[in-house]
PDB file of C-alpha atoms in Angstrom:
ATOM      1  CA  MET A   1     -27.959 -46.850  68.720  1.00  0.00           C
ATOM      2  CA  ASP A   2     -28.300 -48.906  65.514  1.00  0.00           C
ATOM      3  CA  GLN A   3     -31.938 -50.069  65.244  1.00  0.00           C
ATOM      4  CA  GLU A   4     -31.052 -53.298  63.439  1.00  0.00           C
ATOM      5  CA  THR A   5     -27.999 -54.490  65.356  1.00  0.00           C
ATOM      6  CA  GLY A   6     -28.491 -52.829  68.705  1.00  0.00           C
ATOM      7  CA  GLU A   7     -24.859 -51.591  68.604  1.00  0.00           C
ATOM      8  CA  PRO A   8     -23.858 -47.988  69.284  1.00  0.00           C
ATOM      9  CA  ALA A   9     -23.969 -46.046  66.043  1.00  0.00           C
ATOM     10  CA  ALA A  10     -20.749 -44.573  64.709  1.00  0.00           C
ATOM     11  CA  ASN A  11     -20.466 -40.861  63.908  1.00  0.00           C
ATOM     12  CA  GLY A  12     -22.506 -39.977  60.870  1.00  0.00           C
ATOM     13  CA  SER A  13     -24.184 -43.381  60.769  1.00  0.00           C
ATOM     14  CA  ALA A  14     -27.645 -41.841  61.129  1.00  0.00           C
ATOM     15  CA  VAL A  15     -27.112 -39.954  57.886  1.00  0.00           C
ATOM     16  CA  ALA A  16     -25.738 -43.069  56.222  1.00  0.00           C
ATOM     17  CA  LEU A  17     -28.671 -45.166  57.392  1.00  0.00           C
ATOM     18  CA  THR A  18     -31.150 -42.620  56.086  1.00  0.00           C
ATOM     19  CA  ALA A  19     -29.441 -42.632  52.719  1.00  0.00           C
ATOM     20  CA  ALA A  20     -29.010 -46.389  52.461  1.00  0.00           C
ATOM     21  CA  ALA A  21     -32.313 -47.683  53.856  1.00  0.00           C
ATOM     22  CA  PRO A  22     -35.556 -46.190  55.108  1.00  0.00           C
ATOM     23  CA  ALA A  23     -35.404 -46.074  58.893  1.00  0.00           C
ATOM     24  CA  PHE A  24     -38.495 -46.400  61.032  1.00  0.00           C
ATOM     25  CA  SER A  25     -38.605 -46.184  64.786  1.00  0.00           C
ATOM     26  CA  GLY A  26     -40.646 -48.445  66.948  1.00  0.00           C
ATOM     27  CA  GLY A  27     -39.111 -51.796  66.004  1.00  0.00           C
ATOM     28  CA  VAL A  28     -41.735 -54.513  65.826  1.00  0.00           C
ATOM     29  CA  ALA A  29     -44.624 -52.052  66.209  1.00  0.00           C
ATOM     30  CA  ALA A  30     -43.422 -50.134  63.168  1.00  0.00           C
ATOM     31  CA  GLY A  31     -42.999 -53.429  61.317  1.00  0.00           C
ATOM     32  CA  ALA A  32     -46.573 -54.416  62.159  1.00  0.00           C
ATOM     33  CA  LEU A  33     -47.872 -51.094  60.841  1.00  0.00           C
ATOM     34  CA  MET A  34     -45.909 -51.589  57.640  1.00  0.00           C
ATOM     35  CA  CYS A  35     -47.436 -55.054  57.275  1.00  0.00           C
ATOM     36  CA  LEU A  36     -50.933 -53.594  57.607  1.00  0.00           C
ATOM     37  CA  LEU A  37     -50.208 -50.931  54.991  1.00  0.00           C
ATOM     38  CA  SER A  38     -48.687 -53.560  52.718  1.00  0.00           C
ATOM     39  CA  MET A  39     -51.706 -55.852  52.952  1.00  0.00           C
ATOM     40  CA  SER A  40     -54.089 -52.985  52.228  1.00  0.00           C
ATOM     41  CA  SER A  41     -52.039 -51.876  49.232  1.00  0.00           C
ATOM     42  CA  ILE A  42     -51.906 -55.394  47.799  1.00  0.00           C
ATOM     43  CA  GLN A  43     -55.594 -56.172  48.191  1.00  0.00           C
ATOM     44  CA  PHE A  44     -56.995 -52.861  47.004  1.00  0.00           C
ATOM     45  CA  GLY A  45     -54.399 -52.809  44.231  1.00  0.00           C
ATOM     46  CA  ALA A  46     -55.589 -56.253  43.177  1.00  0.00           C
ATOM     47  CA  ALA A  47     -59.230 -55.143  43.286  1.00  0.00           C
ATOM     48  CA  PHE A  48     -58.460 -52.144  41.075  1.00  0.00           C
ATOM     49  CA  SER A  49     -56.743 -54.444  38.574  1.00  0.00           C
ATOM     50  CA  SER A  50     -59.813 -56.028  37.009  1.00  0.00           C
ATOM     51  CA  GLY A  51     -59.723 -53.670  34.026  1.00  0.00           C
ATOM     52  CA  ALA A  52     -56.010 -54.212  33.458  1.00  0.00           C
ATOM     53  CA  ILE A  53     -56.412 -57.979  33.615  1.00  0.00           C
ATOM     54  CA  ALA A  54     -59.258 -57.809  31.095  1.00  0.00           C
ATOM     55  CA  ALA A  55     -57.161 -55.650  28.760  1.00  0.00           C
ATOM     56  CA  TYR A  56     -53.793 -57.390  28.990  1.00  0.00           C
ATOM     57  CA  GLY A  57     -54.507 -60.779  30.549  1.00  0.00           C
ATOM     58  CA  SER A  58     -53.296 -61.806  33.983  1.00  0.00           C
ATOM     59  CA  ALA A  59     -49.767 -62.575  32.759  1.00  0.00           C
ATOM     60  CA  GLY A  60     -49.572 -59.326  30.789  1.00  0.00           C
ATOM     61  CA  ALA A  61     -50.792 -57.238  33.717  1.00  0.00           C
ATOM     62  CA  SER A  62     -48.338 -58.993  36.039  1.00  0.00           C
ATOM     63  CA  TRP A  63     -45.441 -58.356  33.667  1.00  0.00           C
ATOM     64  CA  LEU A  64     -46.296 -54.664  33.302  1.00  0.00           C
ATOM     65  CA  ARG A  65     -46.522 -54.253  37.075  1.00  0.00           C
ATOM     66  CA  LEU A  66     -43.185 -55.927  37.653  1.00  0.00           C
ATOM     67  CA  ALA A  67     -41.499 -54.032  34.816  1.00  0.00           C
ATOM     68  CA  PHE A  68     -42.706 -50.621  35.982  1.00  0.00           C
ATOM     69  CA  ALA A  69     -41.847 -51.415  39.603  1.00  0.00           C
ATOM     70  CA  ALA A  70     -38.366 -52.574  38.586  1.00  0.00           C
ATOM     71  CA  VAL A  71     -37.689 -49.421  36.559  1.00  0.00           C
ATOM     72  CA  ILE A  72     -39.009 -47.040  39.231  1.00  0.00           C
ATOM     73  CA  LEU A  73     -37.044 -48.643  42.051  1.00  0.00           C
ATOM     74  CA  ALA A  74     -33.862 -49.007  39.978  1.00  0.00           C
ATOM     75  CA  ILE A  75     -33.952 -45.276  39.215  1.00  0.00           C
ATOM     76  CA  ALA A  76     -34.472 -44.476  42.896  1.00  0.00           C
ATOM     77  CA  VAL A  77     -31.944 -46.936  44.345  1.00  0.00           C
ATOM     78  CA  ARG A  78     -29.417 -47.267  41.480  1.00  0.00           C
ATOM     79  CA  PRO A  79     -28.019 -50.648  42.564  1.00  0.00           C
ATOM     80  CA  PRO A  80     -24.313 -51.144  41.680  1.00  0.00           C
ATOM     81  CA  LEU A  81     -24.776 -54.281  39.577  1.00  0.00           C
ATOM     82  CA  LEU A  82     -21.080 -55.025  39.083  1.00  0.00           C
ATOM     83  CA  ARG A  83     -20.176 -54.884  42.765  1.00  0.00           C
ATOM     84  CA  TYR A  84     -22.320 -57.682  44.117  1.00  0.00           C
ATOM     85  CA  SER A  85     -20.954 -61.022  45.238  1.00  0.00           C
ATOM     86  CA  ARG A  86     -21.954 -64.371  43.790  1.00  0.00           C
ATOM     87  CA  GLU A  87     -24.060 -65.084  46.878  1.00  0.00           C
ATOM     88  CA  GLN A  88     -25.916 -61.780  46.529  1.00  0.00           C
ATOM     89  CA  TRP A  89     -26.653 -62.456  42.868  1.00  0.00           C
ATOM     90  CA  ILE A  90     -27.953 -65.934  43.655  1.00  0.00           C
ATOM     91  CA  GLY A  91     -30.209 -64.548  46.386  1.00  0.00           C
ATOM     92  CA  ALA A  92     -31.606 -61.881  44.058  1.00  0.00           C
ATOM     93  CA  LEU A  93     -32.131 -64.405  41.253  1.00  0.00           C
ATOM     94  CA  VAL A  94     -34.006 -66.855  43.472  1.00  0.00           C
ATOM     95  CA  LEU A  95     -36.150 -64.161  45.109  1.00  0.00           C
ATOM     96  CA  GLY A  96     -36.862 -62.515  41.753  1.00  0.00           C
ATOM     97  CA  THR A  97     -37.934 -65.787  40.152  1.00  0.00           C
ATOM     98  CA  THR A  98     -40.147 -66.575  43.139  1.00  0.00           C
ATOM     99  CA  THR A  99     -41.660 -63.083  43.015  1.00  0.00           C
ATOM    100  CA  ALA A 100     -42.485 -63.411  39.320  1.00  0.00           C
ATOM    101  CA  LEU A 101     -44.141 -66.810  39.681  1.00  0.00           C
ATOM    102  CA  MET A 102     -46.027 -65.754  42.821  1.00  0.00           C
ATOM    103  CA  THR A 103     -47.311 -62.553  41.210  1.00  0.00           C
ATOM    104  CA  MET A 104     -48.412 -64.225  37.984  1.00  0.00           C
ATOM    105  CA  SER A 105     -50.106 -67.057  39.892  1.00  0.00           C
ATOM    106  CA  PHE A 106     -51.992 -64.664  42.161  1.00  0.00           C
ATOM    107  CA  PHE A 107     -53.361 -62.541  39.325  1.00  0.00           C
ATOM    108  CA  ALA A 108     -54.204 -65.662  37.322  1.00  0.00           C
ATOM    109  CA  ALA A 109     -56.194 -66.819  40.359  1.00  0.00           C
ATOM    110  CA  ILE A 110     -58.186 -63.594  40.828  1.00  0.00           C
ATOM    111  CA  GLU A 111     -58.957 -63.657  37.102  1.00  0.00           C
ATOM    112  CA  ARG A 112     -60.824 -66.922  37.684  1.00  0.00           C
ATOM    113  CA  ILE A 113     -62.142 -66.929  41.264  1.00  0.00           C
ATOM    114  CA  PRO A 114     -63.390 -64.256  43.712  1.00  0.00           C
ATOM    115  CA  LEU A 115     -60.700 -62.138  45.342  1.00  0.00           C
ATOM    116  CA  GLY A 116     -61.681 -63.164  48.891  1.00  0.00           C
ATOM    117  CA  LEU A 117     -61.395 -66.863  48.077  1.00  0.00           C
ATOM    118  CA  ALA A 118     -58.085 -66.407  46.262  1.00  0.00           C
ATOM    119  CA  VAL A 119     -56.597 -64.542  49.210  1.00  0.00           C
ATOM    120  CA  ALA A 120     -57.920 -67.107  51.702  1.00  0.00           C
ATOM    121  CA  ILE A 121     -56.148 -69.888  49.804  1.00  0.00           C
ATOM    122  CA  ASP A 122     -53.073 -67.715  49.341  1.00  0.00           C
ATOM    123  CA  PHE A 123     -52.946 -67.113  53.093  1.00  0.00           C
ATOM    124  CA  LEU A 124     -52.129 -70.777  53.721  1.00  0.00           C
ATOM    125  CA  GLY A 125     -48.567 -69.912  52.652  1.00  0.00           C
ATOM    126  CA  PRO A 126     -47.730 -67.406  55.407  1.00  0.00           C
ATOM    127  CA  LEU A 127     -49.752 -69.469  57.883  1.00  0.00           C
ATOM    128  CA  SER A 128     -47.404 -72.385  57.224  1.00  0.00           C
ATOM    129  CA  VAL A 129     -44.393 -70.107  57.733  1.00  0.00           C
ATOM    130  CA  ALA A 130     -45.825 -68.937  61.058  1.00  0.00           C
ATOM    131  CA  THR A 131     -46.639 -72.471  62.208  1.00  0.00           C
ATOM    132  CA  PHE A 132     -43.249 -73.979  61.457  1.00  0.00           C
ATOM    133  CA  GLY A 133     -41.376 -70.792  62.310  1.00  0.00           C
ATOM    134  CA  TYR A 134     -42.562 -70.978  65.887  1.00  0.00           C
ATOM    135  CA  GLY A 135     -41.879 -74.701  66.071  1.00  0.00           C
ATOM    136  CA  LEU A 136     -45.558 -75.478  66.375  1.00  0.00           C
ATOM    137  CA  THR A 137     -45.329 -78.837  64.651  1.00  0.00           C
ATOM    138  CA  ARG A 138     -47.688 -80.247  67.274  1.00  0.00           C
ATOM    139  CA  ARG A 139     -50.205 -77.574  66.406  1.00  0.00           C
ATOM    140  CA  LEU A 140     -50.742 -78.430  62.772  1.00  0.00           C
ATOM    141  CA  ILE A 141     -54.420 -78.362  63.652  1.00  0.00           C
ATOM    142  CA  TRP A 142     -54.413 -74.629  62.839  1.00  0.00           C
ATOM    143  CA  PRO A 143     -53.387 -75.004  59.187  1.00  0.00           C
ATOM    144  CA  MET A 144     -55.900 -77.839  58.926  1.00  0.00           C
ATOM    145  CA  ILE A 145     -58.653 -75.615  60.333  1.00  0.00           C
ATOM    146  CA  ALA A 146     -57.635 -72.864  57.916  1.00  0.00           C
ATOM    147  CA  ALA A 147     -57.768 -75.309  55.012  1.00  0.00           C
ATOM    148  CA  ALA A 148     -61.253 -76.378  56.107  1.00  0.00           C
ATOM    149  CA  GLY A 149     -62.258 -72.723  56.205  1.00  0.00           C
ATOM    150  CA  VAL A 150     -61.008 -72.287  52.660  1.00  0.00           C
ATOM    151  CA  LEU A 151     -63.125 -75.242  51.533  1.00  0.00           C
ATOM    152  CA  PHE A 152     -66.107 -73.651  53.285  1.00  0.00           C
ATOM    153  CA  LEU A 153     -65.545 -70.411  51.359  1.00  0.00           C
ATOM    154  CA  ALA A 154     -65.148 -72.335  48.116  1.00  0.00           C
ATOM    155  CA  TYR A 155     -68.590 -73.975  48.371  1.00  0.00           C
ATOM    156  CA  ASP A 156     -71.728 -71.840  48.466  1.00  0.00           C
ATOM    157  CA  GLY A 157     -74.077 -74.681  49.428  1.00  0.00           C
ATOM    158  CA  GLU A 158     -74.986 -75.605  45.872  1.00  0.00           C
ATOM    159  CA  GLN A 159     -71.779 -75.607  43.864  1.00  0.00           C
ATOM    160  CA  TRP A 160     -68.074 -74.870  44.019  1.00  0.00           C
ATOM    161  CA  VAL A 161     -67.154 -71.216  43.612  1.00  0.00           C
ATOM    162  CA  GLY A 162     -64.813 -70.435  40.725  1.00  0.00           C
ATOM    163  CA  ASN A 163     -62.983 -73.191  38.897  1.00  0.00           C
ATOM    164  CA  LEU A 164     -60.201 -75.683  39.461  1.00  0.00           C
ATOM    165  CA  PRO A 165     -57.469 -73.780  37.561  1.00  0.00           C
ATOM    166  CA  GLY A 166     -58.177 -70.669  39.634  1.00  0.00           C
ATOM    167  CA  VAL A 167     -57.930 -72.636  42.874  1.00  0.00           C
ATOM    168  CA  LEU A 168     -54.681 -74.283  41.746  1.00  0.00           C
ATOM    169  CA  PHE A 169     -53.189 -70.915  40.813  1.00  0.00           C
ATOM    170  CA  ALA A 170     -54.136 -69.622  44.271  1.00  0.00           C
ATOM    171  CA  PHE A 171     -52.417 -72.567  45.953  1.00  0.00           C
ATOM    172  CA  GLY A 172     -49.372 -71.936  43.772  1.00  0.00           C
ATOM    173  CA  ALA A 173     -49.368 -68.299  44.832  1.00  0.00           C
ATOM    174  CA  GLY A 174     -49.596 -69.390  48.474  1.00  0.00           C
ATOM    175  CA  ALA A 175     -46.578 -71.667  48.109  1.00  0.00           C
ATOM    176  CA  GLY A 176     -44.725 -68.830  46.404  1.00  0.00           C
ATOM    177  CA  TRP A 177     -45.712 -66.448  49.194  1.00  0.00           C
ATOM    178  CA  ALA A 178     -44.254 -68.767  51.836  1.00  0.00           C
ATOM    179  CA  CYS A 179     -40.964 -68.931  49.928  1.00  0.00           C
ATOM    180  CA  TYR A 180     -41.059 -65.176  49.297  1.00  0.00           C
ATOM    181  CA  ILE A 181     -41.298 -64.399  53.034  1.00  0.00           C
ATOM    182  CA  MET A 182     -38.260 -66.488  53.902  1.00  0.00           C
ATOM    183  CA  LEU A 183     -36.227 -65.304  50.917  1.00  0.00           C
ATOM    184  CA  THR A 184     -37.061 -61.633  51.498  1.00  0.00           C
ATOM    185  CA  LYS A 185     -35.744 -61.935  55.046  1.00  0.00           C
ATOM    186  CA  LYS A 186     -32.425 -63.308  53.772  1.00  0.00           C
ATOM    187  CA  VAL A 187     -32.041 -60.964  50.813  1.00  0.00           C
ATOM    188  CA  GLY A 188     -32.917 -57.952  52.932  1.00  0.00           C
ATOM    189  CA  ALA A 189     -30.066 -58.868  55.283  1.00  0.00           C
ATOM    190  CA  ALA A 190     -27.595 -59.469  52.440  1.00  0.00           C
ATOM    191  CA  PHE A 191     -28.004 -56.084  50.710  1.00  0.00           C
ATOM    192  CA  LYS A 192     -27.888 -52.472  51.779  1.00  0.00           C
ATOM    193  CA  GLY A 193     -31.139 -50.548  51.890  1.00  0.00           C
ATOM    194  CA  LEU A 194     -33.512 -51.551  49.111  1.00  0.00           C
ATOM    195  CA  GLU A 195     -30.829 -52.764  46.703  1.00  0.00           C
ATOM    196  CA  GLY A 196     -31.843 -56.394  47.179  1.00  0.00           C
ATOM    197  CA  LEU A 197     -35.472 -55.606  46.387  1.00  0.00           C
ATOM    198  CA  SER A 198     -34.443 -53.600  43.343  1.00  0.00           C
ATOM    199  CA  MET A 199     -32.325 -56.466  42.032  1.00  0.00           C
ATOM    200  CA  SER A 200     -35.062 -59.031  42.650  1.00  0.00           C
ATOM    201  CA  LEU A 201     -37.672 -56.918  40.837  1.00  0.00           C
ATOM    202  CA  ILE A 202     -35.376 -56.593  37.826  1.00  0.00           C
ATOM    203  CA  VAL A 203     -35.049 -60.379  37.777  1.00  0.00           C
ATOM    204  CA  ALA A 204     -38.811 -60.811  38.262  1.00  0.00           C
ATOM    205  CA  ALA A 205     -39.579 -58.524  35.314  1.00  0.00           C
ATOM    206  CA  VAL A 206     -37.188 -60.481  33.088  1.00  0.00           C
ATOM    207  CA  VAL A 207     -38.652 -63.835  34.181  1.00  0.00           C
ATOM    208  CA  ALA A 208     -42.218 -62.621  33.516  1.00  0.00           C
ATOM    209  CA  THR A 209     -41.413 -61.193  30.063  1.00  0.00           C
ATOM    210  CA  PRO A 210     -41.883 -64.428  28.044  1.00  0.00           C
ATOM    211  CA  PHE A 211     -45.281 -64.952  29.663  1.00  0.00           C
ATOM    212  CA  GLY A 212     -46.664 -61.418  29.566  1.00  0.00           C
ATOM    213  CA  PHE A 213     -45.036 -59.386  26.812  1.00  0.00           C
ATOM    214  CA  ALA A 214     -47.013 -60.783  23.874  1.00  0.00           C
ATOM    215  CA  GLY A 215     -50.366 -60.209  25.561  1.00  0.00           C
ATOM    216  CA  ALA A 216     -49.617 -56.746  26.914  1.00  0.00           C
ATOM    217  CA  ALA A 217     -47.369 -54.855  24.496  1.00  0.00           C
ATOM    218  CA  PRO A 218     -49.692 -54.738  21.432  1.00  0.00           C
ATOM    219  CA  ASN A 219     -52.597 -53.374  23.517  1.00  0.00           C
ATOM    220  CA  LEU A 220     -50.670 -50.763  25.482  1.00  0.00           C
ATOM    221  CA  ASP A 221     -51.339 -47.061  24.837  1.00  0.00           C
ATOM    222  CA  GLY A 222     -50.536 -43.824  26.652  1.00  0.00           C
ATOM    223  CA  TYR A 223     -53.381 -44.188  29.119  1.00  0.00           C
ATOM    224  CA  GLY A 224     -52.425 -47.789  29.761  1.00  0.00           C
ATOM    225  CA  LEU A 225     -48.852 -46.781  30.536  1.00  0.00           C
ATOM    226  CA  VAL A 226     -50.006 -44.295  33.167  1.00  0.00           C
ATOM    227  CA  GLU A 227     -52.563 -46.733  34.589  1.00  0.00           C
ATOM    228  CA  MET A 228     -50.076 -49.586  34.903  1.00  0.00           C
ATOM    229  CA  ALA A 229     -47.425 -47.334  36.426  1.00  0.00           C
ATOM    230  CA  GLY A 230     -49.922 -46.376  39.135  1.00  0.00           C
ATOM    231  CA  LEU A 231     -50.996 -49.974  39.698  1.00  0.00           C
ATOM    232  CA  ALA A 232     -47.331 -51.010  39.896  1.00  0.00           C
ATOM    233  CA  VAL A 233     -46.890 -48.638  42.822  1.00  0.00           C
ATOM    234  CA  LEU A 234     -49.840 -50.258  44.632  1.00  0.00           C
ATOM    235  CA  VAL A 235     -48.623 -53.764  43.768  1.00  0.00           C
ATOM    236  CA  PRO A 236     -45.779 -54.670  43.954  1.00  0.00           C
ATOM    237  CA  LEU A 237     -43.590 -51.614  44.625  1.00  0.00           C
ATOM    238  CA  LEU A 238     -45.089 -50.193  47.827  1.00  0.00           C
ATOM    239  CA  PRO A 239     -46.014 -53.469  49.578  1.00  0.00           C
ATOM    240  CA  TYR A 240     -42.783 -55.288  48.730  1.00  0.00           C
ATOM    241  CA  THR A 241     -40.768 -52.310  49.965  1.00  0.00           C
ATOM    242  CA  LEU A 242     -42.729 -52.203  53.211  1.00  0.00           C
ATOM    243  CA  GLU A 243     -42.431 -55.962  53.674  1.00  0.00           C
ATOM    244  CA  MET A 244     -38.666 -56.008  53.191  1.00  0.00           C
ATOM    245  CA  ILE A 245     -38.253 -53.260  55.789  1.00  0.00           C
ATOM    246  CA  ALA A 246     -40.726 -54.964  58.155  1.00  0.00           C
ATOM    247  CA  LEU A 247     -38.882 -58.284  57.937  1.00  0.00           C
ATOM    248  CA  ARG A 248     -35.755 -56.532  59.176  1.00  0.00           C
ATOM    249  CA  ARG A 249     -37.650 -55.740  62.362  1.00  0.00           C
ATOM    250  CA  MET A 250     -39.470 -59.001  63.054  1.00  0.00           C
ATOM    251  CA  SER A 251     -39.192 -62.735  62.573  1.00  0.00           C
ATOM    252  CA  THR A 252     -40.706 -64.532  59.596  1.00  0.00           C
ATOM    253  CA  ALA A 253     -43.042 -66.339  62.013  1.00  0.00           C
ATOM    254  CA  ALA A 254     -44.389 -63.078  63.452  1.00  0.00           C
ATOM    255  CA  PHE A 255     -44.743 -61.720  59.926  1.00  0.00           C
ATOM    256  CA  GLY A 256     -46.715 -64.797  58.887  1.00  0.00           C
ATOM    257  CA  ILE A 257     -49.109 -64.389  61.814  1.00  0.00           C
ATOM    258  CA  LEU A 258     -49.750 -60.733  60.942  1.00  0.00           C
ATOM    259  CA  MET A 259     -50.661 -61.839  57.435  1.00  0.00           C
ATOM    260  CA  SER A 260     -53.733 -63.514  58.956  1.00  0.00           C
ATOM    261  CA  LEU A 261     -55.512 -60.192  58.422  1.00  0.00           C
ATOM    262  CA  GLU A 262     -55.049 -60.373  54.672  1.00  0.00           C
ATOM    263  CA  PRO A 263     -58.078 -62.571  53.824  1.00  0.00           C
ATOM    264  CA  ALA A 264     -60.354 -60.123  55.662  1.00  0.00           C
ATOM    265  CA  ILE A 265     -58.807 -57.153  53.854  1.00  0.00           C
ATOM    266  CA  GLY A 266     -59.106 -59.011  50.554  1.00  0.00           C
ATOM    267  CA  ALA A 267     -62.774 -59.789  51.178  1.00  0.00           C
ATOM    268  CA  LEU A 268     -63.405 -56.135  52.067  1.00  0.00           C
ATOM    269  CA  ALA A 269     -61.648 -54.922  48.919  1.00  0.00           C
ATOM    270  CA  GLY A 270     -63.575 -57.401  46.788  1.00  0.00           C
ATOM    271  CA  PHE A 271     -66.860 -56.270  48.329  1.00  0.00           C
ATOM    272  CA  LEU A 272     -66.204 -52.517  48.072  1.00  0.00           C
ATOM    273  CA  ILE A 273     -64.498 -52.390  44.664  1.00  0.00           C
ATOM    274  CA  LEU A 274     -65.788 -55.446  42.800  1.00  0.00           C
ATOM    275  CA  ALA A 275     -69.155 -55.969  44.562  1.00  0.00           C
ATOM    276  CA  GLN A 276     -68.160 -59.556  45.314  1.00  0.00           C
ATOM    277  CA  PRO A 277     -70.074 -61.183  48.195  1.00  0.00           C
TER     278      PRO A 277
END
């Protein structure tokens, strides 16, 4: 039985599925586990990035991550660039551009404000997807409560935490995250296996180059190459791969609800790695 379509599998299709796309049993449960692993990878990867951001700037660190992730996945997947349709190219271009802007905005935010606050603001994106995805237009009270909670986190009783540019970057990342969830669902369905993700990461690396190359390339040495390759696996390669597979097993609304754990994971990572309250 085909896990994605529910149709009886043809002879040899199990081998083909294994070769074309990672297969996980358990449907939604497996998707939920992948979401949890993805969130942990993103938040701890972000917490471990403070040194890279200091060395290369937020845009430079974002570009290096995207470039390494694009190269690694392209080598593994080897997408047939000349065989894709116009619609597939458009999907990859839009998702890749969104991924680049979302990634750069998020790391620009955590450069300026605490990780927990940045993630709390960022979370408003998937919360909106969950709210509207389930048709809960009469329950907009929940996003409003979440926004109030973000304001509570942003004020320590005496002054605002962080600065306005950092908060704006976090809101931009949240908007990008909402678009990313919906686009990843569509691109994942339009391509075989991880080819859509590979194409979008190539586009994302190209889009980020004008913003990050000048700040990163002159300061990069052998150690930096190894460090950034490892960080690229933590964010974005591993989480984006897990999320694309998870979104093949669940709705965007369910995915958005699961993302509600991310602010807590981000706060934990900030506390353990960065000693942020």
